[in-house]
Coordinates of C-alpha atoms in Angstrom, one line a residue:
Chain A
M2 CA -22.9 -65.9 39.1
T3 CA -23.8 -64.2 35.9
T4 CA -26.5 -62.1 37.5
L5 CA -24.0 -61.0 40.2
A6 CA -21.4 -60.0 37.5
D7 CA -24.1 -58.2 35.7
T8 CA -25.1 -56.3 38.7
E9 CA -21.5 -55.5 39.4
G10 CA -21.0 -54.3 35.9
H11 CA -24.1 -52.2 36.1
L12 CA -23.1 -50.7 39.4
R13 CA -19.7 -49.9 38.0
G14 CA -21.3 -48.2 35.1
A15 CA -23.6 -46.2 37.4
N16 CA -20.6 -45.3 39.5
A17 CA -18.7 -44.1 36.5
D18 CA -21.7 -41.9 35.5
V19 CA -21.8 -40.4 39.0
L20 CA -18.1 -39.8 38.9
K21 CA -18.4 -38.2 35.5
A22 CA -21.2 -35.9 36.7
D23 CA -19.1 -35.0 39.7
A24 CA -16.2 -34.1 37.5
R25 CA -18.4 -32.0 35.4
R26 CA -19.8 -30.2 38.4
E27 CA -16.3 -29.7 39.8
S28 CA -15.1 -28.3 36.5
L29 CA -18.0 -25.9 36.3
A30 CA -17.4 -24.7 39.9
L31 CA -13.7 -24.1 39.0
L32 CA -14.8 -22.2 35.9
A33 CA -17.0 -20.1 38.0
L34 CA -14.0 -19.2 40.2
C35 CA -12.2 -18.0 37.1
S36 CA -15.2 -16.1 35.7
P37 CA -14.6 -12.7 37.4
G38 CA -11.1 -12.5 36.0
L39 CA -12.2 -13.8 32.6
L40 CA -15.1 -11.3 32.5
L41 CA -12.7 -8.4 33.2
V42 CA -10.1 -9.5 30.6
G43 CA -12.9 -10.1 28.1
V44 CA -14.5 -6.7 28.6
I45 CA -11.3 -4.7 28.9
I46 CA -8.9 -6.5 26.6
V47 CA -10.6 -8.8 24.2
L48 CA -13.8 -6.8 23.4
P49 CA -12.1 -3.5 22.5
I50 CA -9.3 -5.2 20.5
G51 CA -11.8 -7.2 18.6
W52 CA -13.8 -4.1 18.0
L53 CA -10.8 -2.1 16.8
F54 CA -9.8 -5.0 14.6
W55 CA -13.3 -4.8 13.0
L56 CA -13.0 -1.0 12.6
S57 CA -9.7 -1.3 10.9
F58 CA -11.3 -2.7 7.8
F59 CA -13.6 0.2 7.2
D60 CA -12.6 3.6 5.6
E61 CA -13.7 7.1 6.6
N62 CA -17.1 6.6 4.9
G63 CA -17.8 3.4 6.7
M64 CA -17.2 1.3 3.6
L65 CA -15.4 -2.0 3.8
S66 CA -11.9 -1.5 2.5
G67 CA -8.3 -2.1 3.0
S68 CA -7.4 1.5 2.8
N69 CA -6.2 1.7 6.4
Y70 CA -3.6 -0.9 5.6
A71 CA -2.8 0.3 2.1
R72 CA -1.6 3.6 3.5
F73 CA 1.2 1.9 5.4
V74 CA 2.9 1.0 2.1
E75 CA 1.9 4.1 0.3
Q76 CA 2.6 7.0 2.7
S77 CA 6.3 7.6 3.3
S78 CA 5.6 9.0 6.9
Y79 CA 4.3 5.6 7.9
I80 CA 7.2 3.8 6.2
R81 CA 9.5 6.1 8.1
T82 CA 7.8 5.3 11.4
F83 CA 8.3 1.5 10.8
V84 CA 11.9 1.9 9.8
T85 CA 12.6 4.0 12.9
T86 CA 10.8 1.5 15.1
F87 CA 12.6 -1.5 13.8
K88 CA 16.0 0.4 13.9
V89 CA 15.4 1.2 17.5
A90 CA 14.2 -2.3 18.4
F91 CA 17.1 -4.0 16.7
T92 CA 19.7 -1.6 18.3
V93 CA 18.2 -1.9 21.8
T94 CA 17.9 -5.7 21.6
G95 CA 21.5 -5.9 20.3
L96 CA 22.8 -3.7 23.1
C97 CA 20.8 -5.7 25.7
V98 CA 22.4 -8.9 24.5
L99 CA 25.9 -7.4 24.5
L100 CA 25.4 -6.1 28.1
G101 CA 23.0 -8.7 29.4
Y102 CA 24.6 -12.0 28.4
P103 CA 27.9 -11.4 30.2
L104 CA 26.0 -10.1 33.2
A105 CA 23.7 -13.1 33.4
Y106 CA 26.6 -15.4 32.9
M107 CA 28.5 -13.8 35.7
L108 CA 25.5 -13.9 38.0
S109 CA 25.0 -17.6 37.2
Q110 CA 28.6 -18.4 38.1
L111 CA 28.8 -16.4 41.4
R112 CA 28.1 -18.0 44.7
Q113 CA 24.4 -17.9 45.5
R114 CA 24.7 -15.3 48.3
I115 CA 26.7 -12.8 46.2
A116 CA 24.5 -13.4 43.2
S117 CA 21.4 -12.6 45.2
V118 CA 22.9 -9.3 46.3
C119 CA 23.9 -8.5 42.6
L120 CA 20.4 -9.5 41.5
I121 CA 18.9 -6.6 43.6
F122 CA 20.7 -4.3 41.2
V123 CA 18.7 -5.9 38.3
I124 CA 15.3 -6.3 40.1
L125 CA 15.2 -2.9 41.8
P126 CA 15.2 -0.9 38.5
F127 CA 12.9 -3.5 37.1
W128 CA 10.3 -2.6 39.7
T129 CA 11.0 1.2 39.6
S130 CA 8.6 3.2 37.5
V131 CA 9.6 3.6 33.9
L132 CA 8.8 7.3 34.2
V133 CA 11.2 7.7 37.1
R134 CA 14.0 6.0 35.2
T135 CA 13.3 8.0 32.0
Y136 CA 13.3 11.2 34.0
A137 CA 16.6 10.3 35.6
W138 CA 18.2 9.7 32.2
L139 CA 16.8 13.0 30.9
V140 CA 18.5 14.8 33.8
I141 CA 21.8 12.9 33.3
L142 CA 21.9 13.2 29.5
Q143 CA 20.5 16.7 28.9
R144 CA 22.7 19.5 27.4
K145 CA 23.6 20.8 30.8
G146 CA 23.3 17.4 32.4
L147 CA 25.7 15.3 34.4
V148 CA 27.5 13.6 31.6
N149 CA 28.1 16.8 29.6
T150 CA 29.2 18.8 32.7
W151 CA 31.6 16.1 33.8
L152 CA 33.1 15.6 30.3
M153 CA 33.6 19.3 29.8
N154 CA 35.1 19.7 33.3
L155 CA 37.5 16.9 32.4
G156 CA 38.3 18.7 29.2
V157 CA 37.3 15.7 27.0
I158 CA 34.9 17.8 25.0
D159 CA 34.5 21.5 24.3
Q160 CA 30.9 21.5 23.1
P161 CA 28.1 19.6 25.0
L162 CA 27.2 16.4 23.2
S163 CA 23.5 16.1 22.3
L164 CA 22.6 12.9 24.2
A165 CA 18.9 13.5 25.0
N166 CA 16.0 14.5 22.8
N167 CA 17.3 12.4 19.9
F168 CA 17.9 8.8 18.8
T169 CA 20.9 8.4 21.2
G170 CA 18.8 9.3 24.2
V171 CA 16.0 6.9 23.2
I172 CA 18.5 4.1 22.8
I173 CA 20.2 4.7 26.1
G174 CA 16.9 5.1 28.0
M175 CA 15.3 2.1 26.4
T176 CA 18.3 -0.2 26.8
H177 CA 18.3 0.6 30.5
I178 CA 14.6 -0.3 30.8
M179 CA 14.7 -3.4 28.7
L180 CA 17.9 -4.9 30.1
P181 CA 16.3 -6.7 33.1
F182 CA 13.7 -8.3 30.7
L183 CA 16.7 -10.0 29.0
V184 CA 18.8 -10.7 32.1
L185 CA 16.1 -12.3 34.3
P186 CA 15.0 -15.1 32.0
L187 CA 18.5 -15.7 30.8
Y188 CA 19.8 -15.9 34.3
A189 CA 17.0 -18.4 35.2
S190 CA 17.9 -20.6 32.2
M191 CA 21.6 -20.4 32.9
K192 CA 21.1 -21.4 36.6
A193 CA 19.2 -24.5 35.3
I194 CA 22.2 -25.7 33.3
D195 CA 23.6 -28.7 35.1
S196 CA 27.2 -28.0 36.0
D197 CA 28.0 -31.7 35.7
Y198 CA 27.9 -31.3 31.9
L199 CA 30.6 -28.6 32.1
R200 CA 32.7 -30.7 34.5
A201 CA 32.4 -33.7 32.2
G202 CA 33.5 -31.6 29.3
M203 CA 36.5 -30.4 31.1
N204 CA 37.4 -33.8 32.4
L205 CA 37.4 -35.0 28.8
G206 CA 40.0 -32.5 28.0
A207 CA 38.1 -29.5 26.7
S208 CA 39.5 -26.1 27.4
P209 CA 37.4 -23.6 29.4
S210 CA 36.6 -21.7 26.3
A211 CA 35.7 -24.8 24.3
T212 CA 33.5 -25.9 27.2
F213 CA 31.7 -22.6 27.1
R214 CA 31.3 -22.5 23.4
Q215 CA 30.3 -26.1 22.9
I216 CA 28.3 -26.9 26.1
F217 CA 27.3 -23.8 28.0
F218 CA 26.4 -21.5 25.2
P219 CA 24.1 -23.9 23.3
L220 CA 22.3 -24.8 26.5
S221 CA 21.7 -21.2 27.3
L222 CA 20.2 -20.5 23.9
P223 CA 16.5 -21.0 24.8
G224 CA 16.8 -18.5 27.6
L225 CA 18.6 -16.1 25.4
A226 CA 16.0 -16.5 22.7
S227 CA 13.1 -15.8 25.0
G228 CA 14.9 -12.8 26.4
V229 CA 15.6 -11.4 22.9
V230 CA 12.0 -11.9 21.8
I231 CA 10.6 -10.3 25.0
V232 CA 12.8 -7.3 24.6
F233 CA 12.2 -6.9 20.9
V234 CA 8.5 -7.2 21.2
L235 CA 8.4 -4.7 24.1
C236 CA 10.5 -2.3 22.1
L237 CA 8.1 -2.4 19.1
G238 CA 5.2 -1.2 21.3
F239 CA 7.1 1.0 23.7
F240 CA 5.6 4.4 24.3
V241 CA 6.9 6.3 27.4
T242 CA 10.6 6.5 26.9
P243 CA 10.6 7.3 23.1
A244 CA 7.9 9.9 23.7
L245 CA 10.0 11.7 26.4
M246 CA 13.6 11.1 25.2
G247 CA 13.0 11.4 21.5
G248 CA 12.3 15.1 21.6
G249 CA 9.6 14.7 19.0
K250 CA 12.3 13.6 16.5
V251 CA 12.0 9.8 17.0
I252 CA 8.5 8.7 16.1
M253 CA 7.9 5.1 17.0
W254 CA 5.0 2.8 16.3
A255 CA 3.2 3.4 19.7
M256 CA 3.5 7.2 19.4
R257 CA 2.1 7.0 15.9
M258 CA -0.9 5.1 17.3
E259 CA -1.4 7.7 20.0
Q260 CA -1.2 10.5 17.5
T261 CA -3.6 8.9 14.9
T262 CA -6.2 8.0 17.5
S263 CA -6.2 11.0 19.9
L264 CA -4.9 13.8 17.8
Y265 CA -6.5 13.0 14.5
S266 CA -9.3 10.7 15.9
N267 CA -8.6 8.4 13.0
W268 CA -9.7 5.1 14.7
G269 CA -9.5 3.0 11.6
A270 CA -5.8 3.9 10.9
G271 CA -4.8 3.7 14.5
S272 CA -6.5 0.3 14.9
A273 CA -4.8 -1.0 11.8
L274 CA -1.5 -0.1 13.3
G275 CA -2.5 -1.9 16.5
V276 CA -3.6 -5.0 14.6
I277 CA -0.3 -5.3 12.8
L278 CA 1.6 -4.7 16.1
L279 CA -0.4 -7.4 17.8
A280 CA 0.1 -9.8 14.8
V281 CA 3.9 -9.2 14.8
T282 CA 4.0 -9.8 18.6
L283 CA 2.0 -13.0 18.5
G284 CA 3.9 -14.2 15.5
L285 CA 7.3 -13.7 17.2
L286 CA 6.0 -15.5 20.3
A287 CA 4.6 -18.4 18.3
L288 CA 8.0 -18.6 16.5
L289 CA 9.8 -18.7 19.8
Q290 CA 7.5 -21.5 21.0
R291 CA 8.0 -23.4 17.8
L292 CA 11.8 -23.2 18.0
F293 CA 12.4 -23.6 21.7
G294 CA 9.2 -25.1 23.1
A295 CA 6.9 -24.1 25.8
R296 CA 9.7 -23.6 28.4
A297 CA 11.2 -20.7 26.6
T298 CA 7.9 -18.8 26.3
G299 CA 7.0 -19.7 29.9
V300 CA 9.9 -17.5 31.0
W301 CA 7.8 -14.6 29.8
S302 CA 6.3 -14.7 33.2
A303 CA 9.7 -14.0 34.8
R304 CA 8.2 -10.6 35.4
Chain B
M20 CA 22.6 -25.5 43.5
N21 CA 26.0 -24.9 41.9
E22 CA 27.3 -23.3 45.0
D23 CA 30.8 -23.9 43.6
L24 CA 31.2 -25.1 40.1
G25 CA 34.6 -26.5 40.9
L26 CA 35.8 -25.8 37.4
P27 CA 39.5 -25.1 36.9
I28 CA 39.0 -21.5 35.9
S29 CA 40.6 -19.1 38.4
H30 CA 38.9 -15.9 39.4
W31 CA 41.9 -14.0 38.0
R32 CA 41.2 -15.3 34.5
R33 CA 37.7 -14.1 34.9
L34 CA 38.5 -10.7 36.1
W35 CA 37.4 -9.0 32.9
L36 CA 34.0 -10.7 33.3
Y37 CA 33.6 -9.4 36.8
A38 CA 34.7 -5.9 35.7
F39 CA 32.3 -5.9 32.8
G40 CA 29.4 -7.3 34.8
G41 CA 30.0 -4.8 37.6
L42 CA 29.9 -1.9 35.0
V43 CA 26.6 -3.2 33.7
L44 CA 25.2 -3.4 37.2
L45 CA 26.3 0.1 37.8
F46 CA 24.6 1.2 34.6
L47 CA 21.4 -0.4 35.9
I48 CA 21.4 1.2 39.3
A49 CA 23.1 4.6 38.5
P50 CA 20.0 6.6 37.5
S51 CA 18.3 5.7 40.8
L52 CA 21.5 6.4 42.8
I53 CA 22.0 9.8 41.1
I54 CA 18.4 11.1 41.2
V55 CA 18.1 10.6 45.0
P56 CA 20.8 13.1 46.1
M57 CA 19.9 15.4 43.2
S58 CA 16.4 15.8 44.6
F59 CA 18.0 17.5 47.7
S60 CA 19.6 20.1 45.5
G61 CA 19.1 23.8 46.5
S62 CA 19.4 25.2 43.0
T63 CA 17.1 25.0 40.1
L64 CA 19.9 23.4 38.1
L65 CA 19.9 19.8 39.2
Q66 CA 23.5 19.1 40.1
F67 CA 25.3 16.0 41.2
P68 CA 26.6 16.2 43.9
P69 CA 24.5 19.2 44.9
Q70 CA 26.4 22.3 45.7
E71 CA 23.9 23.3 48.4
W72 CA 21.4 21.0 50.1
S73 CA 17.7 21.8 50.7
L74 CA 14.3 20.3 50.8
R75 CA 12.7 22.9 48.5
W76 CA 11.7 20.4 45.9
Y77 CA 10.0 18.2 48.5
E78 CA 8.2 21.3 49.8
A79 CA 7.2 22.2 46.2
Y80 CA 5.8 18.6 45.9
F81 CA 3.9 18.5 49.1
Q82 CA 2.6 22.1 48.9
S83 CA 1.3 21.8 45.3
V84 CA -2.4 20.9 45.3
E85 CA -2.2 19.4 41.9
W86 CA 0.7 17.0 42.8
R87 CA -1.0 16.1 46.1
D88 CA -4.3 15.3 44.5
A89 CA -2.6 13.2 41.8
T90 CA -0.8 11.3 44.5
I91 CA -4.0 10.7 46.4
V92 CA -5.7 9.5 43.2
S93 CA -2.8 7.1 42.5
L94 CA -2.7 5.7 46.1
K95 CA -6.5 5.2 46.1
A96 CA -6.4 3.5 42.7
A97 CA -3.5 1.3 43.9
I98 CA -5.2 0.3 47.1
L99 CA -8.5 -0.5 45.4
T100 CA -6.8 -2.4 42.6
T101 CA -5.0 -4.5 45.3
I102 CA -8.3 -5.2 47.0
V103 CA -10.1 -6.2 43.8
A104 CA -7.2 -8.0 42.0
T105 CA -6.0 -10.1 44.8
P106 CA -9.1 -12.2 45.5
I107 CA -9.9 -12.5 41.8
G108 CA -6.3 -13.6 41.1
V109 CA -6.3 -16.1 44.0
A110 CA -9.5 -17.6 42.8
A111 CA -8.2 -18.0 39.3
A112 CA -4.9 -19.5 40.5
Y113 CA -6.9 -22.0 42.7
A114 CA -8.9 -23.1 39.7
L115 CA -5.9 -23.3 37.4
N116 CA -3.9 -25.2 39.9
S117 CA -6.5 -28.0 39.9
R118 CA -6.3 -30.7 37.3
M119 CA -10.1 -30.9 37.1
L120 CA -10.5 -27.7 35.2
R121 CA -11.1 -28.1 31.5
M122 CA -9.6 -25.8 29.0
S123 CA -7.1 -24.6 31.6
G124 CA -4.5 -23.8 28.9
F125 CA -7.0 -21.5 27.1
I126 CA -8.0 -19.9 30.4
N127 CA -4.4 -19.4 31.4
A128 CA -3.7 -17.7 28.1
L129 CA -6.6 -15.4 28.4
M130 CA -5.8 -14.4 32.0
T131 CA -2.2 -13.6 31.1
A132 CA -3.2 -11.8 27.8
S133 CA -2.5 -8.4 29.3
L134 CA 1.2 -9.4 29.6
I135 CA 1.4 -10.2 25.9
V136 CA -0.8 -7.6 24.3
P137 CA 1.2 -4.4 23.6
V138 CA 0.3 -2.1 26.4
I139 CA -0.3 0.8 24.0
L140 CA -3.1 -1.3 22.4
V141 CA -4.6 -2.0 25.8
G142 CA -4.5 1.8 26.5
I143 CA -6.2 2.8 23.3
G144 CA -8.6 -0.1 23.5
T145 CA -9.6 0.7 27.1
F146 CA -10.1 4.4 26.2
F147 CA -12.2 3.3 23.2
I148 CA -14.5 1.0 25.2
Y149 CA -14.7 3.4 28.2
A150 CA -15.7 6.3 26.0
R151 CA -18.9 4.3 25.1
V152 CA -19.8 3.5 28.7
G153 CA -18.6 6.7 30.3
L154 CA -15.9 5.2 32.4
N155 CA -13.1 7.6 31.2
N156 CA -11.8 9.8 34.0
T157 CA -13.5 7.8 36.7
M158 CA -12.0 5.9 39.6
T159 CA -14.0 2.8 38.8
G160 CA -12.6 2.7 35.3
L161 CA -9.1 3.3 36.5
V162 CA -9.4 0.5 39.1
L163 CA -10.9 -2.0 36.6
A164 CA -8.2 -1.3 34.0
H165 CA -5.4 -1.6 36.6
T166 CA -6.9 -4.8 37.9
V167 CA -6.7 -6.4 34.5
Q168 CA -3.0 -5.4 34.4
A169 CA -2.3 -6.7 37.9
L170 CA -4.3 -9.9 37.6
P171 CA -1.8 -12.1 35.8
L172 CA 1.0 -11.1 38.3
V173 CA -1.2 -12.0 41.3
M174 CA -2.3 -15.2 39.6
L175 CA 1.2 -16.3 38.6
T176 CA 2.7 -15.5 42.0
V177 CA -0.1 -17.4 43.8
L178 CA 0.2 -20.3 41.3
S179 CA 3.9 -20.6 42.2
G180 CA 2.8 -20.7 45.9
F181 CA 0.4 -23.5 45.1
R182 CA 3.2 -25.5 43.5
S183 CA 5.0 -25.9 46.8
Y184 CA 1.8 -26.8 48.6
D185 CA 0.2 -30.2 48.8
M186 CA -3.4 -29.9 47.9
N187 CA -4.2 -33.2 49.6
Q188 CA -4.2 -31.3 52.9
E189 CA -7.3 -29.4 51.8
R190 CA -8.8 -32.7 50.6
V191 CA -8.3 -34.3 54.0
A192 CA -9.9 -31.3 55.7
R193 CA -12.9 -31.7 53.4
S194 CA -13.2 -35.4 53.9
L195 CA -13.2 -34.7 57.6
G196 CA -16.3 -32.6 57.1
A197 CA -15.1 -29.1 56.5
G198 CA -16.9 -27.2 53.9
R199 CA -15.2 -26.2 50.7
F200 CA -14.6 -22.6 51.6
A201 CA -13.7 -23.4 55.3
A202 CA -11.1 -26.0 54.1
F203 CA -9.6 -23.5 51.7
W204 CA -9.6 -20.6 54.2
Q205 CA -8.4 -22.5 57.3
V206 CA -6.0 -25.0 55.7
T207 CA -4.8 -23.7 52.4
V208 CA -4.6 -20.0 52.8
P209 CA -2.4 -20.0 55.9
Q210 CA 0.2 -22.0 54.0
I211 CA 0.2 -20.0 50.8
R212 CA -0.3 -16.6 52.5
F213 CA 3.1 -15.4 51.8
S214 CA 2.7 -15.7 48.0
I215 CA -0.7 -14.1 48.3
V216 CA 0.8 -11.1 50.1
S217 CA 3.6 -11.0 47.5
G218 CA 1.0 -11.0 44.7
A219 CA -1.0 -8.2 46.5
L220 CA 2.2 -6.1 46.7
F221 CA 2.9 -6.7 43.0
A222 CA -0.7 -5.6 42.3
F223 CA -0.2 -2.4 44.3
I224 CA 3.0 -1.4 42.6
T225 CA 1.7 -2.4 39.1
S226 CA -1.2 0.0 39.6
F227 CA 0.8 2.8 41.2
D228 CA 3.6 2.8 38.6
E229 CA 1.3 2.2 35.6
V230 CA 1.7 4.9 32.9
V231 CA 0.4 4.1 29.5
V232 CA -3.2 3.0 30.3
S233 CA -3.6 5.8 32.9
F234 CA -2.3 8.2 30.2
F235 CA -5.3 7.4 28.1
I236 CA -8.1 6.9 30.6
S237 CA -7.4 9.2 33.5
G238 CA -7.9 12.9 33.6
G239 CA -9.7 15.8 35.3
E240 CA -10.3 15.0 38.9
V241 CA -9.0 11.5 38.4
T242 CA -5.5 12.3 37.1
T243 CA -2.9 9.8 38.3
L244 CA 0.5 10.8 39.5
T245 CA 2.2 9.1 36.6
R246 CA -0.1 10.8 34.0
R247 CA 0.7 14.2 35.6
M248 CA 4.4 13.4 35.6
F249 CA 4.3 12.3 32.0
N250 CA 2.6 15.5 30.9
A251 CA 5.0 17.6 33.0
L252 CA 8.0 15.9 31.5
R253 CA 6.8 16.5 27.9
D254 CA 7.1 20.3 28.6
Q255 CA 10.2 20.7 30.7
I256 CA 12.4 19.1 33.3
D257 CA 10.9 20.2 36.6
P258 CA 13.1 19.5 39.6
T259 CA 10.0 18.8 41.7
I260 CA 9.8 15.6 39.7
A261 CA 13.2 14.6 41.2
A262 CA 11.6 14.7 44.7
I263 CA 8.6 12.8 43.5
S264 CA 10.9 10.2 41.8
T265 CA 12.8 9.8 45.0
C266 CA 9.6 9.1 46.9
L267 CA 8.6 6.5 44.2
I268 CA 12.0 4.8 44.4
V269 CA 11.7 4.6 48.2
L270 CA 8.2 3.1 47.7
S271 CA 9.6 0.5 45.3
V272 CA 12.4 -0.4 47.6
V273 CA 10.0 -0.8 50.6
L274 CA 7.4 -2.9 48.7
L275 CA 10.1 -5.0 47.0
S276 CA 11.8 -5.8 50.2
M277 CA 8.5 -6.7 51.7
A278 CA 7.7 -9.0 48.8
Q279 CA 11.2 -10.5 49.1
L280 CA 10.8 -11.1 52.8
F281 CA 7.5 -12.8 52.3
G282 CA 8.9 -14.8 49.4
R283 CA 11.7 -16.1 51.5
R284 CA 9.4 -17.3 54.2
R285 CA 7.3 -19.2 51.8

């Protein structure tokens, strides 16, 4: 008896070893499947960013120093860039919430078929080139553009408004481009809210507005938070629209990085700007995850 | 799901919501709706609606060697990116879908890094590394950079296809003697092919519409359409770009409806 049990135990042990070896081999095979992608990302994203990170700690003479970072608090031009960037990012994010929340709410309440038709209006611009949309806004908002022509023909204004090549133009163009990034995750999270909760609330005597305030709105917060963070983070690093709609007057973070690296070939300073931008981005995403859990950050992939 | 919420709120009391939502939808679609007819304007002043109709800006687009070359470069890059990114993305999705892979969280984070890292940093970083290996202004460099941008989209699209697929079918095929690749190719691929096609379409459009990275790493013979447009827009508002934009809008509509069509049949 004992010998048999021993053999059985031994066999089970041997079997477990084989299984473990199998699992290891399987895991390695799967890792090999990922390797081309990982290699590309490693060489094109991780390696240069690591290199630039390293560079940012050296000054022009190749000496280890914090001078690249010190200039951000010393030079007023950098301070101005940061102030502009955050001003734009806050304004655009705020506008996106004001426009996007009611839209997402409406979409979530419509019948599925009508909602899918309306969603095309959100998804189509989302997949249209940022350049095309920026160009369209330039044409619409310029001095002799659509808005000014129409307003002057209607007699609302005598002088054309300056809507493009300034702060206003940047805000309008960026809000248009960022809006789907807020609406899509928000809509997804609103769709996931169980309407039984709302019905229960109303059956218990809550008014429609109380139901919205006390049940629907809190449940939509994770979706709203992830939309807000996505939009804010994208605004901070946005390049195309501010460069084209700002008329050289609105210098944002990304344009500053482009100028320092390609115009002045100051890789240390440009890298330092990039390092801070990346740190702020990752920090905000980590904060989002901390506050609302993995589901909220997962919506990032709504794109 | 909530086809009808059945809440005692009448549509009339919500009229303001519908009106506001409709206006926001209009705001979203208006630029595309306006630029299309404007591109058929006969005058150098882009008017809406155009006073006289003509195809002169389309002629300007197709007759310009520079615009034509840039379009060919962009198309070539987009096709090659699709060809490179799709298999790599599918392989990664396959691996990540399996529970056997260790460190899958870490690998997932790395593969989707290009969605999170600010694109300006990716552009500058790619330019920086390419300058050292001589890949700036080359088709190879462009395709590799665009592949990195397209990879997470392909991977996530295919991963969502895998989610509605029962992997046991492939296991059954293998237990019946099919080789690993044969089982995947003959059993799994036909069932997730719609998400693979969607992913491929996303890869194409990601590459074709990409601006920032191309702005840094393309030039000379290998100047993409978007880079040329960006530079042209910095100087003045050329009506030719209205014609190009219309073509790009049409392309987005076609690709998107294809992706939607395939997505529905999944």
